[in-house]
Amino acid sequence: MKKYAIIVAGGSGSRMRSNLPKQFIEIGGLPVLMHTLIRFKEAFADIDLILVLPESQFDFWEELCQKHHFTVAHQLVKGGNSRFQSGKNGLSVIETDGIVAVHDGVRPFVSTDIIRESFEVAQVKGTAVVSVASKDSVRVNGQAIDRQTVRLIQTPQTFQVSIIKKAFETEELSTFTDDASVVEFAGFDINLIEGSYENIKITTPEDLEWAEIILKRNA
């Protein structure tokens, strides 16, 4: 089946305390976002990559690609005012059926094994959402709950194209925190697969320190 990946990168850098959006900060000599795109191309050489960015960042991204001689083929799509709208814009350029992964642009350490498994499971079951167990004790409204019942959701979140397109026909709700919540609201089952604690979302300065450690470990 045709394979797609929608890489969503709409961050500003406020929590990073940086004027440079976090997806453009360099780790290991390359912007975070380039590491992410490379991972998906390494997983599937024939994958179609769709990069969703704020339109105001298009020119800067093109400059970065020239600066770093970045030649991984991808299609640029204008982001929306929310994650939901950005995802919908990314989906709008997919015209054939297949399997599509939606991934945070600032999760550059997802393994190719996890990417491939997500596509395999989604092809059979319709959906595949990466998650890990909570390491910490968990309380909800002050009440302790069994942490073994808690899963921390990551990306990629991978779906049959027909399923996620159907799900995104709904109106946006404030309860939509990710693509899986949209698909679940539409009545489809969500299948969780095992993720990795290295699959961090780079959001704060401390995350950059972890990123450098992970890069060195995997070098």
PDB file of C-alpha atoms in Angstrom:
ATOM      1  CA  MET A   1       0.000   0.000   0.000  1.00  0.00           C
ATOM      2  CA  LYS A   2       1.032   3.602  -0.553  1.00  0.00           C
ATOM      3  CA  LYS A   3       2.887   5.066   2.437  1.00  0.00           C
ATOM      4  CA  TYR A   4       2.699   8.648   3.687  1.00  0.00           C
ATOM      5  CA  ALA A   5       4.019  10.550   6.678  1.00  0.00           C
ATOM      6  CA  ILE A   6       2.665  13.914   7.759  1.00  0.00           C
ATOM      7  CA  ILE A   7       5.309  15.692   9.833  1.00  0.00           C
ATOM      8  CA  VAL A   8       3.700  18.499  11.816  1.00  0.00           C
ATOM      9  CA  ALA A   9       5.969  21.287  13.052  1.00  0.00           C
ATOM     10  CA  GLY A  10       4.225  24.417  14.253  1.00  0.00           C
ATOM     11  CA  GLY A  11       6.204  25.267  17.375  1.00  0.00           C
ATOM     12  CA  SER A  12       7.378  28.780  18.174  1.00  0.00           C
ATOM     13  CA  GLY A  13      10.131  28.241  20.742  1.00  0.00           C
ATOM     14  CA  SER A  14       8.509  29.972  23.709  1.00  0.00           C
ATOM     15  CA  ARG A  15       9.094  27.097  26.133  1.00  0.00           C
ATOM     16  CA  MET A  16      12.558  26.690  24.670  1.00  0.00           C
ATOM     17  CA  ARG A  17      13.199  30.337  25.614  1.00  0.00           C
ATOM     18  CA  SER A  18      14.532  30.864  22.113  1.00  0.00           C
ATOM     19  CA  ASN A  19      13.684  33.210  19.247  1.00  0.00           C
ATOM     20  CA  LEU A  20      14.335  30.309  16.908  1.00  0.00           C
ATOM     21  CA  PRO A  21      11.431  27.838  16.586  1.00  0.00           C
ATOM     22  CA  LYS A  22      12.428  24.564  18.237  1.00  0.00           C
ATOM     23  CA  GLN A  23      12.107  22.523  15.034  1.00  0.00           C
ATOM     24  CA  PHE A  24      14.956  24.574  13.516  1.00  0.00           C
ATOM     25  CA  ILE A  25      17.404  24.333  16.425  1.00  0.00           C
ATOM     26  CA  GLU A  26      20.469  22.329  15.472  1.00  0.00           C
ATOM     27  CA  ILE A  27      21.492  19.102  17.174  1.00  0.00           C
ATOM     28  CA  GLY A  28      24.429  17.169  15.839  1.00  0.00           C
ATOM     29  CA  GLY A  29      24.923  19.770  13.115  1.00  0.00           C
ATOM     30  CA  LEU A  30      21.403  19.524  11.636  1.00  0.00           C
ATOM     31  CA  PRO A  31      18.084  21.163  12.497  1.00  0.00           C
ATOM     32  CA  VAL A  32      15.840  18.894  14.579  1.00  0.00           C
ATOM     33  CA  LEU A  33      13.284  18.695  11.777  1.00  0.00           C
ATOM     34  CA  MET A  34      15.793  17.288   9.306  1.00  0.00           C
ATOM     35  CA  HIS A  35      16.665  14.449  11.675  1.00  0.00           C
ATOM     36  CA  THR A  36      12.949  13.612  11.853  1.00  0.00           C
ATOM     37  CA  LEU A  37      12.438  13.543   8.089  1.00  0.00           C
ATOM     38  CA  ILE A  38      15.553  11.396   7.654  1.00  0.00           C
ATOM     39  CA  ARG A  39      14.221   8.778  10.109  1.00  0.00           C
ATOM     40  CA  PHE A  40      11.065   8.224   8.052  1.00  0.00           C
ATOM     41  CA  LYS A  41      13.007   8.063   4.785  1.00  0.00           C
ATOM     42  CA  GLU A  42      15.333   5.502   6.368  1.00  0.00           C
ATOM     43  CA  ALA A  43      12.327   3.425   7.405  1.00  0.00           C
ATOM     44  CA  PHE A  44      10.768   3.451   3.916  1.00  0.00           C
ATOM     45  CA  ALA A  45      12.654   4.682   0.870  1.00  0.00           C
ATOM     46  CA  ASP A  46       9.373   4.995  -1.070  1.00  0.00           C
ATOM     47  CA  ILE A  47       7.445   7.006   1.539  1.00  0.00           C
ATOM     48  CA  ASP A  48       5.825  10.332   0.591  1.00  0.00           C
ATOM     49  CA  LEU A  49       6.788  12.955   3.170  1.00  0.00           C
ATOM     50  CA  ILE A  50       4.437  15.860   3.843  1.00  0.00           C
ATOM     51  CA  LEU A  51       5.859  18.650   5.989  1.00  0.00           C
ATOM     52  CA  VAL A  52       3.323  20.958   7.616  1.00  0.00           C
ATOM     53  CA  LEU A  53       4.816  24.301   8.633  1.00  0.00           C
ATOM     54  CA  PRO A  54       3.455  27.799   9.276  1.00  0.00           C
ATOM     55  CA  GLU A  55       3.529  29.569   5.925  1.00  0.00           C
ATOM     56  CA  SER A  56       5.633  32.336   7.470  1.00  0.00           C
ATOM     57  CA  GLN A  57       8.438  29.775   7.964  1.00  0.00           C
ATOM     58  CA  PHE A  58       8.542  28.448   4.389  1.00  0.00           C
ATOM     59  CA  ASP A  59      11.328  30.756   3.179  1.00  0.00           C
ATOM     60  CA  PHE A  60      13.485  30.142   6.237  1.00  0.00           C
ATOM     61  CA  TRP A  61      13.077  26.386   5.852  1.00  0.00           C
ATOM     62  CA  GLU A  62      14.129  26.590   2.211  1.00  0.00           C
ATOM     63  CA  GLU A  63      17.216  28.551   3.273  1.00  0.00           C
ATOM     64  CA  LEU A  64      18.070  25.860   5.824  1.00  0.00           C
ATOM     65  CA  CYS A  65      17.692  23.132   3.204  1.00  0.00           C
ATOM     66  CA  GLN A  66      20.115  24.951   0.933  1.00  0.00           C
ATOM     67  CA  LYS A  67      22.549  25.633   3.772  1.00  0.00           C
ATOM     68  CA  HIS A  68      22.650  21.983   4.858  1.00  0.00           C
ATOM     69  CA  HIS A  69      22.373  20.539   1.322  1.00  0.00           C
ATOM     70  CA  PHE A  70      19.250  18.716   2.488  1.00  0.00           C
ATOM     71  CA  THR A  71      17.848  16.682  -0.388  1.00  0.00           C
ATOM     72  CA  VAL A  72      15.255  14.407   1.260  1.00  0.00           C
ATOM     73  CA  ALA A  73      12.190  14.900  -0.939  1.00  0.00           C
ATOM     74  CA  HIS A  74       9.104  16.310   0.783  1.00  0.00           C
ATOM     75  CA  GLN A  75       6.027  18.398   0.086  1.00  0.00           C
ATOM     76  CA  LEU A  76       5.491  21.614   2.026  1.00  0.00           C
ATOM     77  CA  VAL A  77       1.961  22.291   3.265  1.00  0.00           C
ATOM     78  CA  LYS A  78       0.701  25.367   5.101  1.00  0.00           C
ATOM     79  CA  GLY A  79      -0.138  24.788   8.756  1.00  0.00           C
ATOM     80  CA  GLY A  80      -3.395  25.821  10.388  1.00  0.00           C
ATOM     81  CA  ASN A  81      -4.279  27.656  13.590  1.00  0.00           C
ATOM     82  CA  SER A  82      -4.348  24.414  15.599  1.00  0.00           C
ATOM     83  CA  ARG A  83      -2.916  20.903  15.490  1.00  0.00           C
ATOM     84  CA  PHE A  84      -6.280  19.682  14.208  1.00  0.00           C
ATOM     85  CA  GLN A  85      -6.279  22.161  11.326  1.00  0.00           C
ATOM     86  CA  SER A  86      -2.644  21.444  10.484  1.00  0.00           C
ATOM     87  CA  GLY A  87      -3.360  17.731  10.363  1.00  0.00           C
ATOM     88  CA  LYS A  88      -6.365  18.338   8.159  1.00  0.00           C
ATOM     89  CA  ASN A  89      -4.296  20.461   5.776  1.00  0.00           C
ATOM     90  CA  GLY A  90      -1.708  17.695   5.569  1.00  0.00           C
ATOM     91  CA  LEU A  91      -4.363  15.094   4.828  1.00  0.00           C
ATOM     92  CA  SER A  92      -5.876  17.278   2.094  1.00  0.00           C
ATOM     93  CA  VAL A  93      -2.935  16.655  -0.256  1.00  0.00           C
ATOM     94  CA  ILE A  94      -3.258  12.851  -0.003  1.00  0.00           C
ATOM     95  CA  GLU A  95      -5.338  11.720  -2.952  1.00  0.00           C
ATOM     96  CA  THR A  96      -4.966   7.926  -2.830  1.00  0.00           C
ATOM     97  CA  ASP A  97      -5.637   5.285  -0.202  1.00  0.00           C
ATOM     98  CA  GLY A  98      -2.834   3.806   1.823  1.00  0.00           C
ATOM     99  CA  ILE A  99      -1.273   4.156   5.255  1.00  0.00           C
ATOM    100  CA  VAL A 100      -0.341   7.512   6.800  1.00  0.00           C
ATOM    101  CA  ALA A 101       1.693   8.264   9.908  1.00  0.00           C
ATOM    102  CA  VAL A 102       1.262  11.598  11.664  1.00  0.00           C
ATOM    103  CA  HIS A 103       4.356  12.566  13.627  1.00  0.00           C
ATOM    104  CA  ASP A 104       5.630  15.457  15.725  1.00  0.00           C
ATOM    105  CA  GLY A 105       8.406  17.247  13.875  1.00  0.00           C
ATOM    106  CA  VAL A 106      10.313  17.645  17.132  1.00  0.00           C
ATOM    107  CA  ARG A 107      10.502  13.901  17.865  1.00  0.00           C
ATOM    108  CA  PRO A 108      13.701  13.180  15.898  1.00  0.00           C
ATOM    109  CA  PHE A 109      14.672   9.955  17.657  1.00  0.00           C
ATOM    110  CA  VAL A 110      11.806   7.660  16.714  1.00  0.00           C
ATOM    111  CA  SER A 111      13.361   4.402  15.583  1.00  0.00           C
ATOM    112  CA  THR A 112      12.885   2.962  12.132  1.00  0.00           C
ATOM    113  CA  ASP A 113      11.674  -0.253  13.779  1.00  0.00           C
ATOM    114  CA  ILE A 114       8.849   1.595  15.523  1.00  0.00           C
ATOM    115  CA  ILE A 115       7.916   3.399  12.306  1.00  0.00           C
ATOM    116  CA  ARG A 116       7.770   0.138  10.379  1.00  0.00           C
ATOM    117  CA  GLU A 117       5.766  -1.627  13.079  1.00  0.00           C
ATOM    118  CA  SER A 118       3.246   1.205  13.160  1.00  0.00           C
ATOM    119  CA  PHE A 119       2.638   0.813   9.431  1.00  0.00           C
ATOM    120  CA  GLU A 120       2.358  -2.969   9.692  1.00  0.00           C
ATOM    121  CA  VAL A 121      -0.179  -2.814  12.531  1.00  0.00           C
ATOM    122  CA  ALA A 122      -2.206  -0.026  10.911  1.00  0.00           C
ATOM    123  CA  GLN A 123      -2.400  -1.959   7.658  1.00  0.00           C
ATOM    124  CA  VAL A 124      -3.933  -4.943   9.480  1.00  0.00           C
ATOM    125  CA  LYS A 125      -5.936  -3.254  12.253  1.00  0.00           C
ATOM    126  CA  GLY A 126      -6.595   0.218  10.869  1.00  0.00           C
ATOM    127  CA  THR A 127      -4.766   2.194  13.559  1.00  0.00           C
ATOM    128  CA  ALA A 128      -1.468   2.074  15.464  1.00  0.00           C
ATOM    129  CA  VAL A 129      -0.534   4.589  18.162  1.00  0.00           C
ATOM    130  CA  VAL A 130       2.865   4.572  19.845  1.00  0.00           C
ATOM    131  CA  SER A 131       2.900   4.691  23.646  1.00  0.00           C
ATOM    132  CA  VAL A 132       5.068   3.898  26.668  1.00  0.00           C
ATOM    133  CA  ALA A 133       4.306   2.978  30.275  1.00  0.00           C
ATOM    134  CA  SER A 134       4.483   5.670  32.931  1.00  0.00           C
ATOM    135  CA  LYS A 135       7.613   5.454  35.079  1.00  0.00           C
ATOM    136  CA  ASP A 136       6.136   7.701  37.760  1.00  0.00           C
ATOM    137  CA  SER A 137       3.283   7.351  40.197  1.00  0.00           C
ATOM    138  CA  VAL A 138       0.131   8.967  38.840  1.00  0.00           C
ATOM    139  CA  ARG A 139      -2.674  10.902  40.505  1.00  0.00           C
ATOM    140  CA  VAL A 140      -5.834  12.257  38.889  1.00  0.00           C
ATOM    141  CA  ASN A 141      -7.559  15.082  40.789  1.00  0.00           C
ATOM    142  CA  GLY A 142      -5.428  14.161  43.789  1.00  0.00           C
ATOM    143  CA  GLN A 143      -6.389  10.493  43.737  1.00  0.00           C
ATOM    144  CA  ALA A 144      -3.745   7.832  43.178  1.00  0.00           C
ATOM    145  CA  ILE A 145      -4.375   5.431  40.323  1.00  0.00           C
ATOM    146  CA  ASP A 146      -2.598   2.267  39.233  1.00  0.00           C
ATOM    147  CA  ARG A 147       0.191   3.458  36.955  1.00  0.00           C
ATOM    148  CA  GLN A 148       0.130   0.099  35.179  1.00  0.00           C
ATOM    149  CA  THR A 149      -3.148   1.239  33.631  1.00  0.00           C
ATOM    150  CA  VAL A 150      -1.571   4.456  32.292  1.00  0.00           C
ATOM    151  CA  ARG A 151       0.074   4.823  28.895  1.00  0.00           C
ATOM    152  CA  LEU A 152       1.947   7.935  27.768  1.00  0.00           C
ATOM    153  CA  ILE A 153       1.097   8.655  24.156  1.00  0.00           C
ATOM    154  CA  GLN A 154       3.778   9.470  21.600  1.00  0.00           C
ATOM    155  CA  THR A 155       3.912   9.688  17.834  1.00  0.00           C
ATOM    156  CA  PRO A 156       3.848   8.415  15.166  1.00  0.00           C
ATOM    157  CA  GLN A 157       0.128   7.786  15.156  1.00  0.00           C
ATOM    158  CA  THR A 158      -0.536   5.730  12.069  1.00  0.00           C
ATOM    159  CA  PHE A 159      -3.808   5.060  10.269  1.00  0.00           C
ATOM    160  CA  GLN A 160      -5.369   3.734   7.136  1.00  0.00           C
ATOM    161  CA  VAL A 161      -5.944   6.860   5.047  1.00  0.00           C
ATOM    162  CA  SER A 162      -9.664   6.143   4.653  1.00  0.00           C
ATOM    163  CA  ILE A 163     -10.104   5.969   8.437  1.00  0.00           C
ATOM    164  CA  ILE A 164      -8.334   9.183   9.369  1.00  0.00           C
ATOM    165  CA  LYS A 165      -9.889  11.134   6.496  1.00  0.00           C
ATOM    166  CA  LYS A 166     -13.330  10.024   7.628  1.00  0.00           C
ATOM    167  CA  ALA A 167     -12.514  11.017  11.207  1.00  0.00           C
ATOM    168  CA  PHE A 168     -11.347  14.494  10.202  1.00  0.00           C
ATOM    169  CA  GLU A 169     -14.689  15.268   8.573  1.00  0.00           C
ATOM    170  CA  THR A 170     -15.948  16.227  12.051  1.00  0.00           C
ATOM    171  CA  GLU A 171     -15.869  19.720  13.533  1.00  0.00           C
ATOM    172  CA  GLU A 172     -12.897  20.459  15.760  1.00  0.00           C
ATOM    173  CA  LEU A 173     -13.435  19.983  19.503  1.00  0.00           C
ATOM    174  CA  SER A 174     -11.311  21.185  22.417  1.00  0.00           C
ATOM    175  CA  THR A 175     -11.007  17.555  23.560  1.00  0.00           C
ATOM    176  CA  PHE A 176      -8.966  16.684  20.459  1.00  0.00           C
ATOM    177  CA  THR A 177      -5.462  16.550  21.917  1.00  0.00           C
ATOM    178  CA  ASP A 178      -3.961  14.454  19.115  1.00  0.00           C
ATOM    179  CA  ASP A 179      -4.942  12.581  15.974  1.00  0.00           C
ATOM    180  CA  ALA A 180      -5.837   9.434  17.904  1.00  0.00           C
ATOM    181  CA  SER A 181      -8.472  11.341  19.887  1.00  0.00           C
ATOM    182  CA  VAL A 182     -10.062  12.513  16.624  1.00  0.00           C
ATOM    183  CA  VAL A 183     -10.112   8.987  15.214  1.00  0.00           C
ATOM    184  CA  GLU A 184     -11.478   7.542  18.465  1.00  0.00           C
ATOM    185  CA  PHE A 185     -14.236  10.175  18.563  1.00  0.00           C
ATOM    186  CA  ALA A 186     -15.278   8.995  15.094  1.00  0.00           C
ATOM    187  CA  GLY A 187     -15.852   5.505  16.502  1.00  0.00           C
ATOM    188  CA  PHE A 188     -12.699   3.675  15.466  1.00  0.00           C
ATOM    189  CA  ASP A 189     -10.654   1.501  17.826  1.00  0.00           C
ATOM    190  CA  ILE A 190      -7.183   2.687  18.798  1.00  0.00           C
ATOM    191  CA  ASN A 191      -4.453   0.042  18.865  1.00  0.00           C
ATOM    192  CA  LEU A 192      -1.479   0.884  21.070  1.00  0.00           C
ATOM    193  CA  ILE A 193       1.998  -0.310  20.191  1.00  0.00           C
ATOM    194  CA  GLU A 194       5.182  -0.074  22.237  1.00  0.00           C
ATOM    195  CA  GLY A 195       7.238   3.076  21.892  1.00  0.00           C
ATOM    196  CA  SER A 196      10.584   4.129  23.310  1.00  0.00           C
ATOM    197  CA  TYR A 197      11.709   6.467  26.081  1.00  0.00           C
ATOM    198  CA  GLU A 198      14.277   7.827  23.622  1.00  0.00           C
ATOM    199  CA  ASN A 199      11.422   9.064  21.419  1.00  0.00           C
ATOM    200  CA  ILE A 200      11.398  12.396  23.251  1.00  0.00           C
ATOM    201  CA  LYS A 201       9.557  15.514  22.186  1.00  0.00           C
ATOM    202  CA  ILE A 202      12.047  18.376  22.181  1.00  0.00           C
ATOM    203  CA  THR A 203      10.267  21.239  23.911  1.00  0.00           C
ATOM    204  CA  THR A 204      12.501  22.716  26.626  1.00  0.00           C
ATOM    205  CA  PRO A 205      16.238  23.491  26.998  1.00  0.00           C
ATOM    206  CA  GLU A 206      16.607  20.354  29.140  1.00  0.00           C
ATOM    207  CA  ASP A 207      15.328  18.281  26.217  1.00  0.00           C
ATOM    208  CA  LEU A 208      18.175  19.590  24.068  1.00  0.00           C
ATOM    209  CA  GLU A 209      20.656  18.253  26.606  1.00  0.00           C
ATOM    210  CA  TRP A 210      18.990  14.832  26.435  1.00  0.00           C
ATOM    211  CA  ALA A 211      18.999  15.051  22.647  1.00  0.00           C
ATOM    212  CA  GLU A 212      22.768  15.477  22.539  1.00  0.00           C
ATOM    213  CA  ILE A 213      23.187  12.473  24.859  1.00  0.00           C
ATOM    214  CA  ILE A 214      20.933  10.306  22.678  1.00  0.00           C
ATOM    215  CA  LEU A 215      22.794  11.385  19.547  1.00  0.00           C
ATOM    216  CA  LYS A 216      26.147  10.419  21.044  1.00  0.00           C
ATOM    217  CA  ARG A 217      24.765   7.110  22.322  1.00  0.00           C
ATOM    218  CA  ASN A 218      23.439   6.184  18.897  1.00  0.00           C
ATOM    219  CA  ALA A 219      26.430   7.443  16.913  1.00  0.00           C
TER     220      ALA A 219
END
